[in-house]
Amino acid sequence: MRRFIIGLFTHGVALAIGFALGIYLLPILTSPPSPDSAMLEEKAQGALFTAELTRDLPGSDFLHWGEGTISLSATEIVHTGALSPGPDYKLYLTKEFADDEDSFNAIKADALQLGDVKTFGGFILAVPEGTDLESYNTVVIWCESFGEFITAAKYR
């Protein structure tokens, strides 16, 4: 009986570790290739606004972070840098700066979701026609599946 309980426990732990690794690694394995740095730099040239993403925000941690430069133009948002990998990342524009889960959840209803972030080594995201970037001041990257804050930057 003791051997059965130990076996059940060790197999349960191995299953939990495998599941957690699968959640973490699957987005990395299935993500499309990031745009090359030359393309990102070229696209960022015509930016109306730029801001810096940093790892040291209160809502960021060793598994949920972003760093680099985010550039906003009338037609595209370009990120040059890195994001921690994860599933179901969304990019939002907000009218108030949010630096953790609680502050973002408080303003999420008024935020504008622009689209999916599918690459972690920089991305280019189309801005929908008619979007007024000047009505907002912050870019937030959020993990929708787990309700996790990833990073944010105030651009004006």
mmCIF file with all atom_site columns, N, CA, C and O in Angstrom, residues 18-41:
data_model
loop_
_atom_site.group_PDB
_atom_site.id
_atom_site.type_symbol
_atom_site.label_atom_id
_atom_site.label_alt_id
_atom_site.label_comp_id
_atom_site.label_asym_id
_atom_site.label_entity_id
_atom_site.label_seq_id
_atom_site.pdbx_PDB_ins_code
_atom_site.Cartn_x
_atom_site.Cartn_y
_atom_site.Cartn_z
_atom_site.occupancy
_atom_site.B_iso_or_equiv
_atom_site.pdbx_formal_charge
_atom_site.auth_seq_id
_atom_site.auth_comp_id
_atom_site.auth_asym_id
_atom_site.auth_atom_id
_atom_site.pdbx_PDB_model_num
ATOM 1  N N  . GLY A 1 18 ? 4.839  18.167 -16.087 1.00 0.00 ? 18 GLY A N  1
ATOM 2  C CA . GLY A 1 18 ? 4.683  18.054 -17.536 1.00 0.00 ? 18 GLY A CA 1
ATOM 3  C C  . GLY A 1 18 ? 3.601  18.972 -18.068 1.00 0.00 ? 18 GLY A C  1
ATOM 4  O O  . GLY A 1 18 ? 3.771  19.622 -19.106 1.00 0.00 ? 18 GLY A O  1
ATOM 5  N N  . PHE A 1 19 ? 2.487  19.070 -17.360 1.00 0.00 ? 19 PHE A N  1
ATOM 6  C CA . PHE A 1 19 ? 1.401  19.961 -17.763 1.00 0.00 ? 19 PHE A CA 1
ATOM 7  C C  . PHE A 1 19 ? 1.858  21.414 -17.741 1.00 0.00 ? 19 PHE A C  1
ATOM 8  O O  . PHE A 1 19 ? 1.624  22.170 -18.685 1.00 0.00 ? 19 PHE A O  1
ATOM 9  N N  . ALA A 1 20 ? 2.531  21.820 -16.663 1.00 0.00 ? 20 ALA A N  1
ATOM 10 C CA . ALA A 1 20 ? 3.028  23.199 -16.547 1.00 0.00 ? 20 ALA A CA 1
ATOM 11 C C  . ALA A 1 20 ? 4.043  23.509 -17.646 1.00 0.00 ? 20 ALA A C  1
ATOM 12 O O  . ALA A 1 20 ? 4.004  24.583 -18.263 1.00 0.00 ? 20 ALA A O  1
ATOM 13 N N  . LEU A 1 21 ? 4.935  22.586 -17.920 1.00 0.00 ? 21 LEU A N  1
ATOM 14 C CA . LEU A 1 21 ? 5.904  22.797 -19.001 1.00 0.00 ? 21 LEU A CA 1
ATOM 15 C C  . LEU A 1 21 ? 5.220  22.876 -20.360 1.00 0.00 ? 21 LEU A C  1
ATOM 16 O O  . LEU A 1 21 ? 5.622  23.661 -21.217 1.00 0.00 ? 21 LEU A O  1
ATOM 17 N N  . GLY A 1 22 ? 4.178  22.100 -20.545 1.00 0.00 ? 22 GLY A N  1
ATOM 18 C CA . GLY A 1 22 ? 3.426  22.144 -21.799 1.00 0.00 ? 22 GLY A CA 1
ATOM 19 C C  . GLY A 1 22 ? 2.765  23.493 -22.003 1.00 0.00 ? 22 GLY A C  1
ATOM 20 O O  . GLY A 1 22 ? 2.806  24.062 -23.102 1.00 0.00 ? 22 GLY A O  1
ATOM 21 N N  . ILE A 1 23 ? 2.170  24.042 -20.960 1.00 0.00 ? 23 ILE A N  1
ATOM 22 C CA . ILE A 1 23 ? 1.544  25.358 -21.056 1.00 0.00 ? 23 ILE A CA 1
ATOM 23 C C  . ILE A 1 23 ? 2.588  26.407 -21.397 1.00 0.00 ? 23 ILE A C  1
ATOM 24 O O  . ILE A 1 23 ? 2.352  27.312 -22.193 1.00 0.00 ? 23 ILE A O  1
ATOM 25 N N  . TYR A 1 24 ? 3.776  26.290 -20.803 1.00 0.00 ? 24 TYR A N  1
ATOM 26 C CA . TYR A 1 24 ? 4.825  27.269 -21.045 1.00 0.00 ? 24 TYR A CA 1
ATOM 27 C C  . TYR A 1 24 ? 5.472  27.093 -22.421 1.00 0.00 ? 24 TYR A C  1
ATOM 28 O O  . TYR A 1 24 ? 5.705  28.064 -23.126 1.00 0.00 ? 24 TYR A O  1
ATOM 29 N N  . LEU A 1 25 ? 5.756  25.865 -22.815 1.00 0.00 ? 25 LEU A N  1
ATOM 30 C CA . LEU A 1 25 ? 6.509  25.626 -24.049 1.00 0.00 ? 25 LEU A CA 1
ATOM 31 C C  . LEU A 1 25 ? 5.657  25.598 -25.316 1.00 0.00 ? 25 LEU A C  1
ATOM 32 O O  . LEU A 1 25 ? 6.158  25.907 -26.394 1.00 0.00 ? 25 LEU A O  1
ATOM 33 N N  . LEU A 1 26 ? 4.389  25.245 -25.225 1.00 0.00 ? 26 LEU A N  1
ATOM 34 C CA . LEU A 1 26 ? 3.560  25.144 -26.423 1.00 0.00 ? 26 LEU A CA 1
ATOM 35 C C  . LEU A 1 26 ? 3.508  26.452 -27.217 1.00 0.00 ? 26 LEU A C  1
ATOM 36 O O  . LEU A 1 26 ? 3.667  26.424 -28.441 1.00 0.00 ? 26 LEU A O  1
ATOM 37 N N  . PRO A 1 27 ? 3.309  27.612 -26.574 1.00 0.00 ? 27 PRO A N  1
ATOM 38 C CA . PRO A 1 27 ? 3.323  28.851 -27.371 1.00 0.00 ? 27 PRO A CA 1
ATOM 39 C C  . PRO A 1 27 ? 4.655  29.099 -28.066 1.00 0.00 ? 27 PRO A C  1
ATOM 40 O O  . PRO A 1 27 ? 4.693  29.652 -29.164 1.00 0.00 ? 27 PRO A O  1
ATOM 41 N N  . ILE A 1 28 ? 5.746  28.709 -27.455 1.00 0.00 ? 28 ILE A N  1
ATOM 42 C CA . ILE A 1 28 ? 7.061  28.887 -28.071 1.00 0.00 ? 28 ILE A CA 1
ATOM 43 C C  . ILE A 1 28 ? 7.176  27.997 -29.305 1.00 0.00 ? 28 ILE A C  1
ATOM 44 O O  . ILE A 1 28 ? 7.639  28.431 -30.359 1.00 0.00 ? 28 ILE A O  1
ATOM 45 N N  . LEU A 1 29 ? 6.750  26.763 -29.175 1.00 0.00 ? 29 LEU A N  1
ATOM 46 C CA . LEU A 1 29 ? 6.878  25.802 -30.263 1.00 0.00 ? 29 LEU A CA 1
ATOM 47 C C  . LEU A 1 29 ? 5.935  26.082 -31.426 1.00 0.00 ? 29 LEU A C  1
ATOM 48 O O  . LEU A 1 29 ? 6.237  25.743 -32.570 1.00 0.00 ? 29 LEU A O  1
ATOM 49 N N  . THR A 1 30 ? 4.781  26.682 -31.151 1.00 0.00 ? 30 THR A N  1
ATOM 50 C CA . THR A 1 30 ? 3.781  26.892 -32.196 1.00 0.00 ? 30 THR A CA 1
ATOM 51 C C  . THR A 1 30 ? 3.730  28.323 -32.717 1.00 0.00 ? 30 THR A C  1
ATOM 52 O O  . THR A 1 30 ? 2.963  28.607 -33.630 1.00 0.00 ? 30 THR A O  1
ATOM 53 N N  . SER A 1 31 ? 4.531  29.225 -32.139 1.00 0.00 ? 31 SER A N  1
ATOM 54 C CA . SER A 1 31 ? 4.474  30.619 -32.592 1.00 0.00 ? 31 SER A CA 1
ATOM 55 C C  . SER A 1 31 ? 5.134  30.763 -33.968 1.00 0.00 ? 31 SER A C  1
ATOM 56 O O  . SER A 1 31 ? 6.105  30.079 -34.283 1.00 0.00 ? 31 SER A O  1
ATOM 57 N N  . PRO A 1 32 ? 4.595  31.673 -34.774 1.00 0.00 ? 32 PRO A N  1
ATOM 58 C CA . PRO A 1 32 ? 5.250  31.934 -36.055 1.00 0.00 ? 32 PRO A CA 1
ATOM 59 C C  . PRO A 1 32 ? 6.583  32.625 -35.814 1.00 0.00 ? 32 PRO A C  1
ATOM 60 O O  . PRO A 1 32 ? 6.818  33.167 -34.731 1.00 0.00 ? 32 PRO A O  1
ATOM 61 N N  . PRO A 1 33 ? 7.464  32.633 -36.795 1.00 0.00 ? 33 PRO A N  1
ATOM 62 C CA . PRO A 1 33 ? 8.743  33.319 -36.601 1.00 0.00 ? 33 PRO A CA 1
ATOM 63 C C  . PRO A 1 33 ? 8.534  34.816 -36.423 1.00 0.00 ? 33 PRO A C  1
ATOM 64 O O  . PRO A 1 33 ? 7.657  35.408 -37.049 1.00 0.00 ? 33 PRO A O  1
ATOM 65 N N  . SER A 1 34 ? 9.333  35.410 -35.555 1.00 0.00 ? 34 SER A N  1
ATOM 66 C CA . SER A 1 34 ? 9.286  36.860 -35.351 1.00 0.00 ? 34 SER A CA 1
ATOM 67 C C  . SER A 1 34 ? 9.837  37.560 -36.592 1.00 0.00 ? 34 SER A C  1
ATOM 68 O O  . SER A 1 34 ? 10.717 37.024 -37.260 1.00 0.00 ? 34 SER A O  1
ATOM 69 N N  . PRO A 1 35 ? 9.343  38.764 -36.871 1.00 0.00 ? 35 PRO A N  1
ATOM 70 C CA . PRO A 1 35 ? 9.928  39.520 -37.985 1.00 0.00 ? 35 PRO A CA 1
ATOM 71 C C  . PRO A 1 35 ? 11.406 39.793 -37.700 1.00 0.00 ? 35 PRO A C  1
ATOM 72 O O  . PRO A 1 35 ? 11.800 39.917 -36.538 1.00 0.00 ? 35 PRO A O  1
ATOM 73 N N  . ASP A 1 36 ? 12.212 39.903 -38.751 1.00 0.00 ? 36 ASP A N  1
ATOM 74 C CA . ASP A 1 36 ? 13.633 40.160 -38.505 1.00 0.00 ? 36 ASP A CA 1
ATOM 75 C C  . ASP A 1 36 ? 13.834 41.595 -38.024 1.00 0.00 ? 36 ASP A C  1
ATOM 76 O O  . ASP A 1 36 ? 12.989 42.465 -38.223 1.00 0.00 ? 36 ASP A O  1
ATOM 77 N N  . SER A 1 37 ? 14.959 41.830 -37.360 1.00 0.00 ? 37 SER A N  1
ATOM 78 C CA . SER A 1 37 ? 15.211 43.117 -36.722 1.00 0.00 ? 37 SER A CA 1
ATOM 79 C C  . SER A 1 37 ? 15.263 44.269 -37.730 1.00 0.00 ? 37 SER A C  1
ATOM 80 O O  . SER A 1 37 ? 14.852 45.385 -37.420 1.00 0.00 ? 37 SER A O  1
ATOM 81 N N  . ALA A 1 38 ? 15.755 44.023 -38.932 1.00 0.00 ? 38 ALA A N  1
ATOM 82 C CA . ALA A 1 38 ? 15.799 45.082 -39.954 1.00 0.00 ? 38 ALA A CA 1
ATOM 83 C C  . ALA A 1 38 ? 14.392 45.542 -40.319 1.00 0.00 ? 38 ALA A C  1
ATOM 84 O O  . ALA A 1 38 ? 14.129 46.742 -40.453 1.00 0.00 ? 38 ALA A O  1
ATOM 85 N N  . MET A 1 39 ? 13.468 44.587 -40.465 1.00 0.00 ? 39 MET A N  1
ATOM 86 C CA . MET A 1 39 ? 12.089 44.941 -40.790 1.00 0.00 ? 39 MET A CA 1
ATOM 87 C C  . MET A 1 39 ? 11.451 45.705 -39.631 1.00 0.00 ? 39 MET A C  1
ATOM 88 O O  . MET A 1 39 ? 10.748 46.703 -39.851 1.00 0.00 ? 39 MET A O  1
ATOM 89 N N  . LEU A 1 40 ? 11.696 45.258 -38.399 1.00 0.00 ? 40 LEU A N  1
ATOM 90 C CA . LEU A 1 40 ? 11.133 45.942 -37.238 1.00 0.00 ? 40 LEU A CA 1
ATOM 91 C C  . LEU A 1 40 ? 11.640 47.376 -37.154 1.00 0.00 ? 40 LEU A C  1
ATOM 92 O O  . LEU A 1 40 ? 10.863 48.305 -36.917 1.00 0.00 ? 40 LEU A O  1
ATOM 93 N N  . GLU A 1 41 ? 12.931 47.557 -37.352 1.00 0.00 ? 41 GLU A N  1
ATOM 94 C CA . GLU A 1 41 ? 13.506 48.905 -37.298 1.00 0.00 ? 41 GLU A CA 1
ATOM 95 C C  . GLU A 1 41 ? 12.952 49.787 -38.412 1.00 0.00 ? 41 GLU A C  1
ATOM 96 O O  . GLU A 1 41 ? 12.658 50.965 -38.195 1.00 0.00 ? 41 GLU A O  1
#
